[in-house]
């Protein structure tokens, strides 16, 4: 009994920290019921605590908005560790007509340097080309050639040269080294997530009227999704689960993986718009005029030239909720840099914490920074909508993968139950069956095996309304 009581206290502590970051009523966290097996997402850092807390506050924010819309009591929230752990590796469970999707490219990995380690990201052609250029290698070069060049240079030198060329490479640092780094110091001054008023005051904004009750919390809401890869798409996938009309917009010239979209495109539609063209901007402005939420996932400032800075959006669409995420955050010398979960783990000392017995840098058992930040961002949007219905005004939500990394390494404690496995191993505690949390769905891209949504509350949805479609195949119109 004592061990279970301690476990429940850890569950509640992580959730309360996350809910406080969202400025939620602390008393509401008592409506959360936890269940499932211990030992999932095992790591030296409290990854399962992070996953459980972020899903819990997202479900609680959804339940809160549902109660606001229906005028009823707050539905009870349920958090199942098995469902959470399975969802946090959803991209690994995905099968498309029985085929496992492609993962990291050959040049996206750790490399030993003259003085340590560096990690590169080259999944996209426009990231692979500058990496090779910075290393003085031809486009045809492969891992062997890269390994030879990198071994003769320092990690800091590789990091600086590759970023200067427009690529992505990060030197592996310890937590202490990251704390002393100017970017680490800048992030230390920031909360997990920032929420603030956006634009001038507007009257309380009633949510769209809907026939019949109970309604899904986000039903009738229109969300413009300008995000890529995992974190942002997880946030908007969750809003789609809860009933929102989510339209993802990508630039036609930027390549995207259909496999990645098949994991995070559930419930959403996808279109391409060239915002640098008159027709593309016209289509976007027509969509913006009827939007309630805009979610962006590009590096800070990258969209400003298209008039997509939060303040500019709010001026044209008063009362808008804008949610922004990036890799490194808005502040500090790395604020405008590109980044991904794998790179943030390396820079912030997570890879060092998860190193093996020989000192080789490791990784978390999931792309947990991406998934956790996605659920946090969705929760912040839902909380903003609840408050907007009461007090009016626009809202701006800002967070970053590196903020979530700091929360994991500093605020959630040093250990979690079951965190004794070697780095990178997937532990399956007795009784854990991921198939319980997987479903098969037929759709435009084939028969999909996919993870179930972990966000659950009384009266809430058990699955998305629609499977993912072809990336970029939909018209730029609201339903």
CSV table of C-alpha atoms in Angstrom, one decimal:
chain,number,residue,atom,x,y,z
A,1,UNK,CA,0.0,0.0,0.0
A,2,UNK,CA,2.8,2.4,0.9
A,3,UNK,CA,4.6,1.9,-2.4
A,4,UNK,CA,1.4,2.5,-4.4
A,5,UNK,CA,0.6,5.6,-2.3
A,6,UNK,CA,4.1,7.0,-3.1
A,7,UNK,CA,3.5,6.2,-6.8
A,8,UNK,CA,0.2,8.0,-6.8
A,9,UNK,CA,1.8,11.0,-5.1
A,10,UNK,CA,4.4,11.2,-7.9
A,11,UNK,CA,1.7,10.9,-10.5
A,12,UNK,CA,-0.2,13.9,-8.9
A,13,UNK,CA,3.0,16.0,-8.4
A,14,UNK,CA,3.9,15.9,-12.0
A,15,UNK,CA,0.4,16.7,-13.1
A,16,UNK,CA,0.1,19.5,-10.6
A,17,UNK,CA,3.3,21.1,-11.9
A,18,UNK,CA,2.1,21.0,-15.5
A,19,UNK,CA,-1.4,22.2,-14.6
A,20,UNK,CA,0.0,25.1,-12.6
A,21,UNK,CA,2.1,26.1,-15.8
A,22,UNK,CA,-1.3,26.3,-17.6
A,23,UNK,CA,-2.8,28.5,-14.8
A,24,UNK,CA,-5.5,26.0,-14.2
A,25,UNK,CA,-7.7,25.7,-11.1
A,26,UNK,CA,-5.6,23.4,-8.8
A,27,UNK,CA,-8.7,21.8,-7.4
A,28,UNK,CA,-9.6,20.3,-10.8
A,29,UNK,CA,-6.6,17.8,-10.7
A,30,UNK,CA,-8.6,15.8,-8.1
A,31,UNK,CA,-10.8,14.6,-11.0
A,32,UNK,CA,-8.0,12.6,-12.5
A,33,UNK,CA,-7.9,8.9,-12.0
A,34,UNK,CA,-4.6,7.1,-12.8
A,35,UNK,CA,-4.1,3.4,-13.8
A,36,UNK,CA,-1.9,1.0,-15.6
A,37,UNK,CA,1.4,-0.7,-15.0
A,38,UNK,CA,4.6,0.8,-13.6
A,39,UNK,CA,7.9,0.6,-15.5
A,40,UNK,CA,6.9,1.8,-18.9
A,41,UNK,CA,9.2,4.2,-20.9
A,42,UNK,CA,12.0,3.2,-18.6
A,43,UNK,CA,14.9,5.5,-18.5
A,44,UNK,CA,17.2,7.2,-16.0
A,45,UNK,CA,15.2,10.4,-16.3
A,46,UNK,CA,11.5,10.4,-15.3
A,47,UNK,CA,10.2,10.0,-18.9
A,48,UNK,CA,7.0,8.3,-17.8
A,49,UNK,CA,6.2,11.0,-15.3
A,50,UNK,CA,6.6,13.6,-18.1
A,51,UNK,CA,4.4,11.6,-20.5
A,52,UNK,CA,1.7,10.9,-17.9
A,53,UNK,CA,1.6,14.5,-16.6
A,54,UNK,CA,1.3,16.1,-20.1
A,55,UNK,CA,-1.4,13.7,-21.2
A,56,UNK,CA,-3.2,14.2,-17.9
A,57,UNK,CA,-3.4,18.0,-18.2
A,58,UNK,CA,-4.4,17.8,-21.8
A,59,UNK,CA,-7.3,15.5,-20.9
A,60,UNK,CA,-8.2,17.7,-18.0
A,61,UNK,CA,-8.2,20.8,-20.2
A,62,UNK,CA,-10.4,19.0,-22.6
A,63,UNK,CA,-12.8,18.0,-19.8
A,64,UNK,CA,-12.8,21.6,-18.5
A,65,UNK,CA,-13.8,23.0,-21.9
A,66,UNK,CA,-16.5,20.3,-22.3
A,67,UNK,CA,-18.0,21.3,-19.0
A,68,UNK,CA,-17.8,25.0,-20.0
A,69,UNK,CA,-19.7,24.3,-23.3
A,70,UNK,CA,-22.3,21.9,-21.9
A,71,UNK,CA,-22.9,23.7,-18.6
A,72,UNK,CA,-22.5,20.4,-16.7
A,73,UNK,CA,-20.0,19.1,-14.1
A,74,UNK,CA,-16.4,18.4,-14.9
A,75,UNK,CA,-16.1,14.9,-16.5
A,76,UNK,CA,-13.7,12.5,-14.8
A,77,UNK,CA,-10.4,12.2,-16.5
A,78,UNK,CA,-8.7,8.8,-16.9
A,79,UNK,CA,-5.0,8.3,-17.5
A,80,UNK,CA,-3.8,4.8,-18.4
A,81,UNK,CA,-0.1,4.4,-18.4
A,82,UNK,CA,-0.2,1.7,-21.1
A,83,UNK,CA,-2.2,4.0,-23.5
A,84,UNK,CA,0.2,6.9,-22.7
A,85,UNK,CA,3.4,4.9,-23.3
A,86,UNK,CA,2.0,3.4,-26.5
A,87,UNK,CA,1.0,6.8,-27.8
A,88,UNK,CA,4.4,8.3,-27.0
A,89,UNK,CA,6.0,5.9,-29.5
A,90,UNK,CA,3.1,6.0,-32.0
A,91,UNK,CA,5.4,6.5,-35.0
A,92,UNK,CA,7.1,3.2,-34.1
A,93,UNK,CA,3.8,1.2,-33.8
A,94,UNK,CA,2.5,2.6,-37.1
A,95,UNK,CA,2.1,0.1,-40.0
A,96,UNK,CA,0.8,1.0,-43.4
A,97,UNK,CA,-0.5,-2.1,-45.2
A,98,UNK,CA,1.8,-4.1,-42.9
A,99,UNK,CA,4.9,-2.0,-43.7
A,100,UNK,CA,6.8,-0.2,-41.0
A,101,UNK,CA,7.5,3.5,-42.0
A,102,UNK,CA,11.0,4.8,-42.6
A,103,UNK,CA,12.8,6.1,-39.6
A,104,UNK,CA,16.0,8.2,-39.4
A,105,UNK,CA,18.1,8.7,-42.5
A,106,UNK,CA,21.7,7.2,-42.5
A,107,UNK,CA,23.3,10.6,-41.8
A,108,UNK,CA,21.0,11.4,-38.9
A,109,UNK,CA,23.0,9.9,-36.0
A,110,UNK,CA,25.7,10.3,-33.4
A,111,UNK,CA,29.3,10.7,-34.6
A,112,UNK,CA,32.5,10.5,-32.6
A,113,UNK,CA,34.6,13.7,-32.9
A,114,UNK,CA,38.2,14.5,-32.0
A,115,UNK,CA,37.0,15.5,-28.5
A,116,UNK,CA,33.6,14.0,-27.9
A,117,UNK,CA,30.3,13.5,-29.8
A,118,UNK,CA,28.1,15.3,-32.2
A,119,UNK,CA,24.6,14.4,-33.5
A,120,UNK,CA,23.4,15.4,-36.9
A,121,UNK,CA,19.9,15.5,-38.5
A,122,UNK,CA,19.6,15.0,-42.2
A,123,UNK,CA,16.2,13.3,-42.8
A,124,UNK,CA,15.2,16.0,-45.4
A,125,UNK,CA,17.2,16.7,-48.5
A,126,UNK,CA,17.4,20.4,-47.6
A,127,UNK,CA,19.2,19.4,-44.4
A,128,UNK,CA,21.4,16.7,-45.9
A,129,UNK,CA,22.9,19.0,-48.5
A,130,UNK,CA,24.2,21.7,-46.2
A,131,UNK,CA,25.6,19.1,-43.8
A,132,UNK,CA,27.7,17.6,-46.5
A,133,UNK,CA,28.7,21.0,-47.8
A,134,UNK,CA,29.9,22.1,-44.4
A,135,UNK,CA,32.0,19.0,-44.2
A,136,UNK,CA,33.5,19.6,-47.6
A,137,UNK,CA,32.0,16.4,-49.0
A,138,UNK,CA,30.2,15.7,-52.3
A,139,UNK,CA,26.4,15.1,-52.4
A,140,UNK,CA,27.1,11.4,-53.0
A,141,UNK,CA,29.0,11.0,-49.7
A,142,UNK,CA,27.8,8.4,-47.2
A,143,UNK,CA,28.3,7.6,-43.5
A,144,UNK,CA,31.9,6.3,-44.0
A,145,UNK,CA,33.1,9.6,-45.5
A,146,UNK,CA,31.2,11.7,-42.9
A,147,UNK,CA,32.7,9.5,-40.1
A,148,UNK,CA,36.2,10.1,-41.3
A,149,UNK,CA,35.9,13.9,-41.6
A,150,UNK,CA,34.0,14.4,-38.3
A,151,UNK,CA,36.6,12.3,-36.4
A,152,UNK,CA,39.3,14.8,-37.2
A,153,UNK,CA,37.4,17.9,-35.9
A,154,UNK,CA,36.0,19.1,-32.6
A,155,UNK,CA,32.3,18.8,-31.8
A,156,UNK,CA,32.0,22.6,-31.4
A,157,UNK,CA,33.7,23.2,-34.7
A,158,UNK,CA,31.3,20.7,-36.5
A,159,UNK,CA,28.3,22.3,-34.8
A,160,UNK,CA,29.2,25.9,-35.8
A,161,UNK,CA,30.2,25.0,-39.3
A,162,UNK,CA,27.1,22.9,-40.1
A,163,UNK,CA,24.7,25.5,-38.7
A,164,UNK,CA,26.5,28.3,-40.6
A,165,UNK,CA,25.9,26.3,-43.8
A,166,UNK,CA,22.1,25.9,-43.0
A,167,UNK,CA,22.3,22.3,-41.7
A,168,UNK,CA,21.7,20.8,-38.3
A,169,UNK,CA,24.4,19.4,-36.0
A,170,UNK,CA,24.7,19.7,-32.2
A,171,UNK,CA,27.6,18.9,-29.9
A,172,UNK,CA,26.8,16.6,-27.0
A,173,UNK,CA,26.9,18.4,-23.7
A,174,UNK,CA,26.5,17.4,-20.1
A,175,UNK,CA,23.7,19.1,-18.1
A,176,UNK,CA,26.4,21.2,-16.4
A,177,UNK,CA,27.8,22.3,-19.7
A,178,UNK,CA,24.4,23.2,-21.0
A,179,UNK,CA,23.6,25.2,-17.8
A,180,UNK,CA,26.7,27.3,-18.5
A,181,UNK,CA,25.9,27.7,-22.2
A,182,UNK,CA,24.2,31.1,-23.0
A,183,UNK,CA,21.2,29.3,-24.5
A,184,UNK,CA,20.8,27.1,-21.4
A,185,UNK,CA,21.0,30.1,-19.2
A,186,UNK,CA,18.4,31.9,-21.2
A,187,UNK,CA,16.0,28.9,-20.9
A,188,UNK,CA,16.6,28.7,-17.2
A,189,UNK,CA,14.8,32.0,-16.7
A,190,UNK,CA,11.7,30.8,-18.5
A,191,UNK,CA,8.7,28.7,-17.4
A,192,UNK,CA,7.7,25.5,-19.0
A,193,UNK,CA,5.1,27.4,-21.0
A,194,UNK,CA,4.1,31.0,-21.4
A,195,UNK,CA,0.5,32.3,-21.8
A,196,UNK,CA,-0.3,36.0,-22.4
A,197,UNK,CA,-2.9,38.3,-23.8
A,198,UNK,CA,-2.7,38.9,-27.5
A,199,UNK,CA,-4.0,42.0,-29.3
A,200,UNK,CA,-6.6,44.4,-28.0
A,201,UNK,CA,-9.4,43.5,-25.7
A,202,UNK,CA,-12.4,41.8,-27.2
A,203,UNK,CA,-15.7,40.8,-25.4
A,204,UNK,CA,-16.1,37.2,-24.1
A,205,UNK,CA,-16.2,35.0,-27.1
A,206,UNK,CA,-19.0,32.4,-27.0
A,207,UNK,CA,-18.0,29.1,-28.5
A,208,UNK,CA,-19.9,28.1,-31.7
A,209,UNK,CA,-23.4,27.0,-30.9
A,210,UNK,CA,-24.0,23.3,-31.6
A,211,UNK,CA,-27.0,21.1,-31.7
A,212,UNK,CA,-27.2,18.2,-29.2
A,213,UNK,CA,-25.3,17.5,-26.1
A,214,UNK,CA,-22.8,16.4,-25.0
A,215,UNK,CA,-20.6,17.9,-27.7
A,216,UNK,CA,-16.9,17.3,-28.2
A,217,UNK,CA,-15.0,20.1,-26.5
A,218,UNK,CA,-13.5,21.5,-29.7
A,219,UNK,CA,-16.4,20.9,-32.0
A,220,UNK,CA,-17.0,23.8,-34.4
A,221,UNK,CA,-13.6,25.3,-33.9
A,222,UNK,CA,-11.4,25.9,-36.9
A,223,UNK,CA,-7.6,25.5,-36.5
A,224,UNK,CA,-4.9,26.4,-38.9
A,225,UNK,CA,-2.0,24.0,-38.5
A,226,UNK,CA,1.4,25.4,-39.6
A,227,UNK,CA,3.5,22.8,-38.0
A,228,UNK,CA,5.8,19.9,-39.1
A,229,UNK,CA,7.4,16.7,-37.9
A,230,UNK,CA,6.0,15.5,-34.5
A,231,UNK,CA,5.4,18.1,-31.7
A,232,UNK,CA,3.1,20.5,-33.5
A,233,UNK,CA,1.2,17.8,-35.4
A,234,UNK,CA,0.6,15.9,-32.2
A,235,UNK,CA,-0.9,19.0,-30.7
A,236,UNK,CA,-3.2,19.5,-33.7
A,237,UNK,CA,-4.0,15.8,-34.0
A,238,UNK,CA,-5.3,16.1,-30.4
A,239,UNK,CA,-7.4,19.1,-31.2
A,240,UNK,CA,-8.8,17.2,-34.2
A,241,UNK,CA,-9.6,14.2,-31.9
A,242,UNK,CA,-11.6,16.7,-29.7
A,243,UNK,CA,-13.7,17.8,-32.6
A,244,UNK,CA,-11.9,20.7,-34.2
A,245,UNK,CA,-11.7,21.3,-38.0
A,246,UNK,CA,-7.9,21.2,-38.4
A,247,UNK,CA,-6.4,22.2,-41.7
A,248,UNK,CA,-2.7,21.7,-42.0
A,249,UNK,CA,-0.9,24.1,-44.4
A,250,UNK,CA,2.6,23.4,-45.9
A,251,UNK,CA,4.7,25.2,-48.4
A,252,UNK,CA,4.6,23.2,-51.7
A,253,UNK,CA,8.4,23.5,-52.1
A,254,UNK,CA,9.2,21.8,-48.7
A,255,UNK,CA,9.2,18.0,-48.9
A,256,UNK,CA,7.3,16.1,-46.3
A,257,UNK,CA,7.1,12.4,-45.5
A,258,UNK,CA,3.8,10.7,-46.1
A,259,UNK,CA,4.8,8.2,-43.5
A,260,UNK,CA,5.1,10.9,-40.9
A,261,UNK,CA,1.8,12.4,-41.9
A,262,UNK,CA,0.2,9.0,-41.7
A,263,UNK,CA,1.0,9.0,-38.0
A,264,UNK,CA,0.0,12.6,-37.1
A,265,UNK,CA,-2.6,13.4,-39.7
A,266,UNK,CA,-5.6,11.6,-38.0
A,267,UNK,CA,-8.7,13.7,-38.0
A,268,UNK,CA,-7.1,16.5,-40.0
A,269,UNK,CA,-6.9,17.7,-43.6
A,270,UNK,CA,-3.8,18.8,-45.4
A,271,UNK,CA,-3.2,21.4,-48.1
A,272,UNK,CA,-0.3,23.3,-49.6
A,273,UNK,CA,-0.1,27.1,-50.1
A,274,UNK,CA,2.7,29.2,-51.4
A,275,UNK,CA,2.4,32.2,-49.1
A,276,UNK,CA,4.8,34.1,-51.2
A,277,UNK,CA,2.3,34.2,-54.1
A,278,UNK,CA,-0.8,36.4,-54.4
A,279,UNK,CA,-3.2,33.5,-54.8
A,280,UNK,CA,-1.6,31.6,-51.8
A,281,UNK,CA,-1.9,34.7,-49.6
A,282,UNK,CA,-5.4,35.3,-50.7
A,283,UNK,CA,-6.4,31.7,-49.8
A,284,UNK,CA,-4.7,32.0,-46.4
A,285,UNK,CA,-6.4,35.3,-45.5
A,286,UNK,CA,-9.8,33.8,-46.4
A,287,UNK,CA,-9.1,30.9,-44.0
A,288,UNK,CA,-7.7,33.2,-41.3
A,289,UNK,CA,-10.9,35.3,-41.4
A,290,UNK,CA,-12.9,32.3,-40.0
A,291,UNK,CA,-10.2,30.7,-37.9
A,292,UNK,CA,-10.3,30.4,-34.1
A,293,UNK,CA,-6.8,29.1,-33.5
A,294,UNK,CA,-3.5,29.2,-35.4
A,295,UNK,CA,-0.7,26.8,-34.4
A,296,UNK,CA,2.8,27.4,-35.7
A,297,UNK,CA,5.9,25.2,-35.3
A,298,UNK,CA,8.6,27.0,-37.3
A,299,UNK,CA,11.7,28.6,-35.8
A,300,UNK,CA,10.9,32.1,-34.3
A,301,UNK,CA,10.7,34.8,-37.0
A,302,UNK,CA,10.6,32.4,-39.9
A,303,UNK,CA,6.9,33.2,-40.8
A,304,UNK,CA,7.0,36.9,-40.0
A,305,UNK,CA,7.7,38.0,-43.6
A,306,UNK,CA,4.4,36.5,-44.6
A,307,UNK,CA,2.5,38.5,-42.0
A,308,UNK,CA,2.2,35.6,-39.6
A,309,UNK,CA,3.8,37.1,-36.5
A,310,UNK,CA,1.3,36.7,-33.6
A,311,UNK,CA,0.6,40.4,-33.3
A,312,UNK,CA,0.0,40.7,-37.1
A,313,UNK,CA,-2.4,37.7,-37.0
A,314,UNK,CA,-4.3,39.1,-34.1
A,315,UNK,CA,-4.6,42.5,-35.8
A,316,UNK,CA,-6.3,40.9,-38.8
A,317,UNK,CA,-8.3,38.4,-36.7
A,318,UNK,CA,-9.1,39.9,-33.2
A,319,UNK,CA,-9.7,37.3,-30.5
A,320,UNK,CA,-7.5,34.7,-32.1
A,321,UNK,CA,-5.6,32.1,-30.1
A,322,UNK,CA,-2.1,31.7,-31.4
A,323,UNK,CA,0.1,28.8,-30.2
A,324,UNK,CA,3.8,28.7,-31.0
A,325,UNK,CA,6.4,26.1,-30.5
A,326,UNK,CA,10.1,25.9,-31.5
A,327,UNK,CA,13.1,23.8,-30.7
A,328,UNK,CA,15.2,26.2,-28.7
A,329,UNK,CA,12.8,29.0,-27.7
A,330,UNK,CA,12.5,32.7,-28.6
A,331,UNK,CA,15.3,33.9,-26.3
A,332,UNK,CA,19.0,33.4,-26.3
A,333,UNK,CA,21.6,33.1,-29.1
A,334,UNK,CA,20.0,29.9,-30.5
A,335,UNK,CA,16.5,31.4,-30.7
A,336,UNK,CA,16.4,31.4,-34.4
A,337,UNK,CA,18.0,28.0,-35.0
A,338,UNK,CA,16.3,25.0,-36.3
A,339,UNK,CA,16.2,21.9,-34.2
A,340,UNK,CA,14.5,18.6,-33.5
A,341,UNK,CA,13.8,16.4,-30.5
A,342,UNK,CA,16.9,14.3,-31.1
A,343,UNK,CA,19.2,17.3,-31.2
A,344,UNK,CA,17.6,19.0,-28.2
A,345,UNK,CA,18.2,15.8,-26.2
A,346,UNK,CA,21.9,16.0,-27.1
A,347,UNK,CA,22.5,19.7,-26.4
A,348,UNK,CA,20.6,19.8,-23.0
A,349,UNK,CA,22.5,16.9,-21.4
A,350,UNK,CA,19.8,14.3,-21.8
A,351,UNK,CA,21.9,12.1,-24.0
A,352,UNK,CA,24.7,12.3,-21.4
A,353,UNK,CA,22.3,11.3,-18.6
A,354,UNK,CA,21.2,8.3,-20.7
A,355,UNK,CA,24.7,7.3,-21.6
A,356,UNK,CA,25.7,3.6,-21.5
A,357,UNK,CA,28.4,2.1,-19.3
A,358,UNK,CA,31.1,2.9,-21.9
A,359,UNK,CA,30.1,6.6,-22.0
A,360,UNK,CA,28.4,6.4,-25.4
A,361,UNK,CA,25.6,9.0,-25.5
A,362,UNK,CA,22.1,7.6,-25.3
A,363,UNK,CA,18.5,8.6,-26.0
A,364,UNK,CA,15.2,8.6,-24.3
A,365,UNK,CA,13.0,5.6,-25.0
A,366,UNK,CA,10.6,7.8,-27.0
A,367,UNK,CA,10.8,11.2,-28.7
A,368,UNK,CA,9.3,12.3,-25.5
A,369,UNK,CA,10.2,16.0,-25.8
A,370,UNK,CA,8.1,16.1,-29.1
A,371,UNK,CA,5.1,14.2,-27.8
A,372,UNK,CA,5.1,15.9,-24.3
A,373,UNK,CA,5.3,19.4,-25.8
A,374,UNK,CA,2.6,18.5,-28.3
A,375,UNK,CA,0.1,17.5,-25.5
A,376,UNK,CA,1.1,20.6,-23.5
A,377,UNK,CA,0.5,22.9,-26.4
A,378,UNK,CA,-2.9,21.3,-27.1
A,379,UNK,CA,-3.7,21.7,-23.4
A,380,UNK,CA,-2.7,25.4,-23.5
A,381,UNK,CA,-5.0,26.0,-26.5
A,382,UNK,CA,-7.9,24.3,-24.7
A,383,UNK,CA,-7.3,26.3,-21.6
A,384,UNK,CA,-7.1,29.5,-23.6
A,385,UNK,CA,-10.4,28.8,-25.3
A,386,UNK,CA,-12.1,28.1,-21.9
A,387,UNK,CA,-10.8,31.4,-20.5
A,388,UNK,CA,-11.7,33.3,-23.7
A,389,UNK,CA,-15.3,32.2,-23.4
A,390,UNK,CA,-15.3,33.8,-19.9
A,391,UNK,CA,-13.2,36.9,-20.3
A,392,UNK,CA,-12.7,37.5,-24.0
A,393,UNK,CA,-9.5,38.7,-25.7
A,394,UNK,CA,-6.9,36.9,-27.8
A,395,UNK,CA,-4.3,34.6,-26.3
A,396,UNK,CA,-0.7,33.8,-27.2
A,397,UNK,CA,0.9,30.5,-26.0
A,398,UNK,CA,4.6,29.9,-26.4
A,399,UNK,CA,6.8,26.9,-25.6
A,400,UNK,CA,9.8,25.0,-26.9
A,401,UNK,CA,11.3,21.5,-26.9
A,402,UNK,CA,14.2,22.8,-24.9
A,403,UNK,CA,11.8,24.2,-22.2
A,404,UNK,CA,10.3,20.7,-21.9
A,405,UNK,CA,13.8,19.2,-21.7
A,406,UNK,CA,14.6,21.5,-18.8
A,407,UNK,CA,11.4,20.5,-17.0
A,408,UNK,CA,12.3,16.8,-17.4
A,409,UNK,CA,15.9,17.2,-16.1
A,410,UNK,CA,15.2,19.8,-13.3
A,411,UNK,CA,11.6,19.9,-12.1
A,412,UNK,CA,10.3,16.3,-12.3
A,413,UNK,CA,12.9,14.8,-9.9
A,414,UNK,CA,15.8,12.5,-10.5
A,415,UNK,CA,14.1,9.1,-10.7
A,416,UNK,CA,10.9,7.5,-11.7
A,417,UNK,CA,9.6,4.0,-10.9
A,418,UNK,CA,11.1,1.3,-13.0
A,419,UNK,CA,13.8,3.5,-14.4
A,420,UNK,CA,16.6,1.0,-14.2
A,421,UNK,CA,16.9,-0.2,-17.7
A,422,UNK,CA,20.0,0.5,-19.8
A,423,UNK,CA,19.7,3.4,-22.2
A,424,UNK,CA,17.6,3.0,-25.3
A,425,UNK,CA,16.0,-0.3,-24.3
A,426,UNK,CA,12.3,-0.9,-24.4
A,427,UNK,CA,11.1,-2.6,-21.3
A,428,UNK,CA,7.8,-4.5,-21.4
A,429,UNK,CA,6.7,-5.1,-17.8
A,430,UNK,CA,4.8,-8.2,-17.1
A,431,UNK,CA,1.2,-7.7,-18.3
A,432,UNK,CA,1.9,-4.8,-20.7
A,433,UNK,CA,0.4,-5.6,-24.1
A,434,UNK,CA,0.7,-2.7,-26.5
A,435,UNK,CA,-1.9,-4.4,-28.8
A,436,UNK,CA,-4.6,-3.3,-26.3
A,437,UNK,CA,-3.8,0.3,-27.2
A,438,UNK,CA,-3.6,-0.2,-31.0
A,439,UNK,CA,-6.3,-0.2,-33.7
A,440,UNK,CA,-6.6,-0.9,-37.4
A,441,UNK,CA,-8.2,1.7,-39.7
A,442,UNK,CA,-8.7,1.7,-43.4
A,443,UNK,CA,-8.0,5.0,-45.2
A,444,UNK,CA,-6.8,6.7,-48.4
A,445,UNK,CA,-3.2,5.6,-47.8
A,446,UNK,CA,-4.1,2.0,-46.9
A,447,UNK,CA,-4.8,-0.1,-43.9
A,448,UNK,CA,-3.2,1.5,-40.9
A,449,UNK,CA,-2.2,0.0,-37.6
A,450,UNK,CA,-1.9,2.9,-35.2
A,451,UNK,CA,-1.9,3.9,-31.5
A,452,UNK,CA,-5.1,4.9,-29.8
A,453,UNK,CA,-5.4,8.4,-28.5
A,454,UNK,CA,-4.3,8.5,-24.8
A,455,UNK,CA,-6.5,11.6,-24.0
A,456,UNK,CA,-9.6,10.1,-22.2
A,457,UNK,CA,-12.4,11.5,-20.1
A,458,UNK,CA,-16.0,10.6,-19.5
A,459,UNK,CA,-18.0,11.4,-22.6
A,460,UNK,CA,-14.9,11.9,-24.7
A,461,UNK,CA,-14.0,10.4,-28.0
A,462,UNK,CA,-12.3,7.0,-28.2
A,463,UNK,CA,-10.8,7.5,-31.7
A,464,UNK,CA,-10.4,10.1,-34.4
A,465,UNK,CA,-13.3,10.8,-36.8
A,466,UNK,CA,-11.3,10.3,-39.9
A,467,UNK,CA,-8.0,8.5,-40.9
A,468,UNK,CA,-5.1,10.5,-42.4
A,469,UNK,CA,-5.3,11.3,-46.0
A,470,UNK,CA,-2.7,12.1,-48.6
A,471,UNK,CA,-0.4,14.9,-47.6
A,472,UNK,CA,-1.3,18.2,-49.4
A,473,UNK,CA,-4.2,16.7,-51.2
A,474,UNK,CA,-7.1,18.7,-49.7
A,475,UNK,CA,-8.5,22.0,-50.9
A,476,UNK,CA,-7.7,25.2,-48.8
A,477,UNK,CA,-11.3,25.4,-47.5
A,478,UNK,CA,-13.0,24.9,-44.2
A,479,UNK,CA,-15.4,22.0,-43.9
